[in-house]
Amino acid sequence: STQQETSNRGTITAARCTVAEAKVDSRITRVTAATEKTNTMYNTIIEKADAFVASASANEYPEVEALETAATTATQNVTALQDATSAYLASLTETKSFACGESEGAFLNALATARADLTEVRASIATTKADALTNLLPAMKNYLTWLKDTTQE
């Protein structure tokens, strides 16, 4: 009976491991796709912001420094977000290097690291988004308004 319990336990552990590994694989796929989409979106915003700064400088916009500061901060936030996402993907991928059920807690530790990295990613996303909405976009809109007003005069 003890041998059968051990065998059942092994079967249950193997099934759990298969499910856990499948979840990790699907999460890696989802995160990779989301990362590519996010990077494309933010890189487009940064390119536009840089174009705005160049245009503002050329047109002698009086508040060009505010626009430059907003663009620089946005660029730093996006870089931090990309770094955080890379760290999360790396720690998630690292969980695959441990044999589930046989790694004596190393798999769970790697999973805990990945969770902590995910918290960083979420915080970075919130910071990047909030800054873009409260600083960068208003600065860009102010420039457009100024440009419209000066060209109408």
Short mmCIF file of C-alpha atoms in Angstrom, two decimals, residues 33-102:
data_model
loop_
_atom_site.label_atom_id
_atom_site.label_comp_id
_atom_site.label_asym_id
_atom_site.label_seq_id
_atom_site.Cartn_x
_atom_site.Cartn_y
_atom_site.Cartn_z
CA ALA A 33 3.81 39.06 -27.87
CA ALA A 34 2.66 41.77 -25.45
CA THR A 35 6.22 43.07 -25.10
CA GLU A 36 6.64 43.39 -28.86
CA LYS A 37 3.32 45.24 -29.12
CA THR A 38 4.16 47.56 -26.21
CA ASN A 39 7.68 48.26 -27.49
CA THR A 40 6.34 49.13 -30.93
CA MET A 41 3.72 51.47 -29.45
CA TYR A 42 6.12 53.28 -27.11
CA ASN A 43 8.88 53.49 -29.72
CA THR A 44 6.39 55.17 -32.06
CA ILE A 45 5.44 57.65 -29.32
CA ILE A 46 9.13 58.39 -28.61
CA GLU A 47 9.85 58.90 -32.33
CA LYS A 48 6.94 61.35 -32.55
CA ALA A 49 8.08 63.14 -29.40
CA ASP A 50 11.59 63.48 -30.83
CA ALA A 51 10.13 64.84 -34.08
CA PHE A 52 8.10 67.34 -32.04
CA VAL A 53 11.24 68.46 -30.19
CA ALA A 54 13.11 68.93 -33.47
CA SER A 55 10.20 70.88 -34.95
CA ALA A 56 9.81 72.97 -31.78
CA SER A 57 13.51 73.86 -31.82
CA ALA A 58 13.35 74.80 -35.50
CA ASN A 59 10.27 76.97 -34.92
CA GLU A 60 11.78 78.63 -31.83
CA TYR A 61 9.00 77.40 -29.55
CA PRO A 62 9.39 79.27 -26.23
CA GLU A 63 8.67 76.17 -24.10
CA VAL A 64 10.93 73.80 -26.02
CA GLU A 65 12.78 72.84 -22.81
CA ALA A 66 9.58 71.55 -21.20
CA LEU A 67 8.91 69.47 -24.30
CA GLU A 68 12.50 68.17 -24.33
CA THR A 69 12.29 67.25 -20.63
CA ALA A 70 9.01 65.40 -21.16
CA ALA A 71 10.47 63.52 -24.15
CA THR A 72 13.66 62.62 -22.25
CA THR A 73 11.69 61.38 -19.24
CA ALA A 74 9.43 59.33 -21.51
CA THR A 75 12.47 57.78 -23.19
CA GLN A 76 13.97 56.88 -19.79
CA ASN A 77 10.66 55.36 -18.66
CA VAL A 78 10.38 53.27 -21.83
CA THR A 79 13.98 52.06 -21.42
CA ALA A 80 13.26 51.11 -17.79
CA LEU A 81 10.10 49.29 -18.89
CA GLN A 82 12.01 47.37 -21.56
CA ASP A 83 14.69 46.42 -19.02
CA ALA A 84 12.07 45.26 -16.50
CA THR A 85 10.28 43.22 -19.15
CA SER A 86 13.54 41.60 -20.28
CA ALA A 87 14.36 40.69 -16.66
CA TYR A 88 10.87 39.19 -16.21
CA LEU A 89 11.14 37.13 -19.40
CA ALA A 90 14.62 35.95 -18.39
CA SER A 91 13.47 34.87 -14.92
CA LEU A 92 10.38 33.19 -16.41
CA THR A 93 12.56 31.33 -18.91
CA GLU A 94 14.92 30.36 -16.09
CA THR A 95 12.13 28.40 -14.39
CA LYS A 96 12.27 26.01 -17.35
CA SER A 97 15.86 25.06 -16.50
CA PHE A 98 14.75 23.28 -13.32
CA ALA A 99 13.25 19.81 -13.33
CA CYS A 100 9.87 20.34 -11.70
CA GLY A 101 9.31 18.06 -8.73
CA GLU A 102 13.01 17.18 -8.50
#
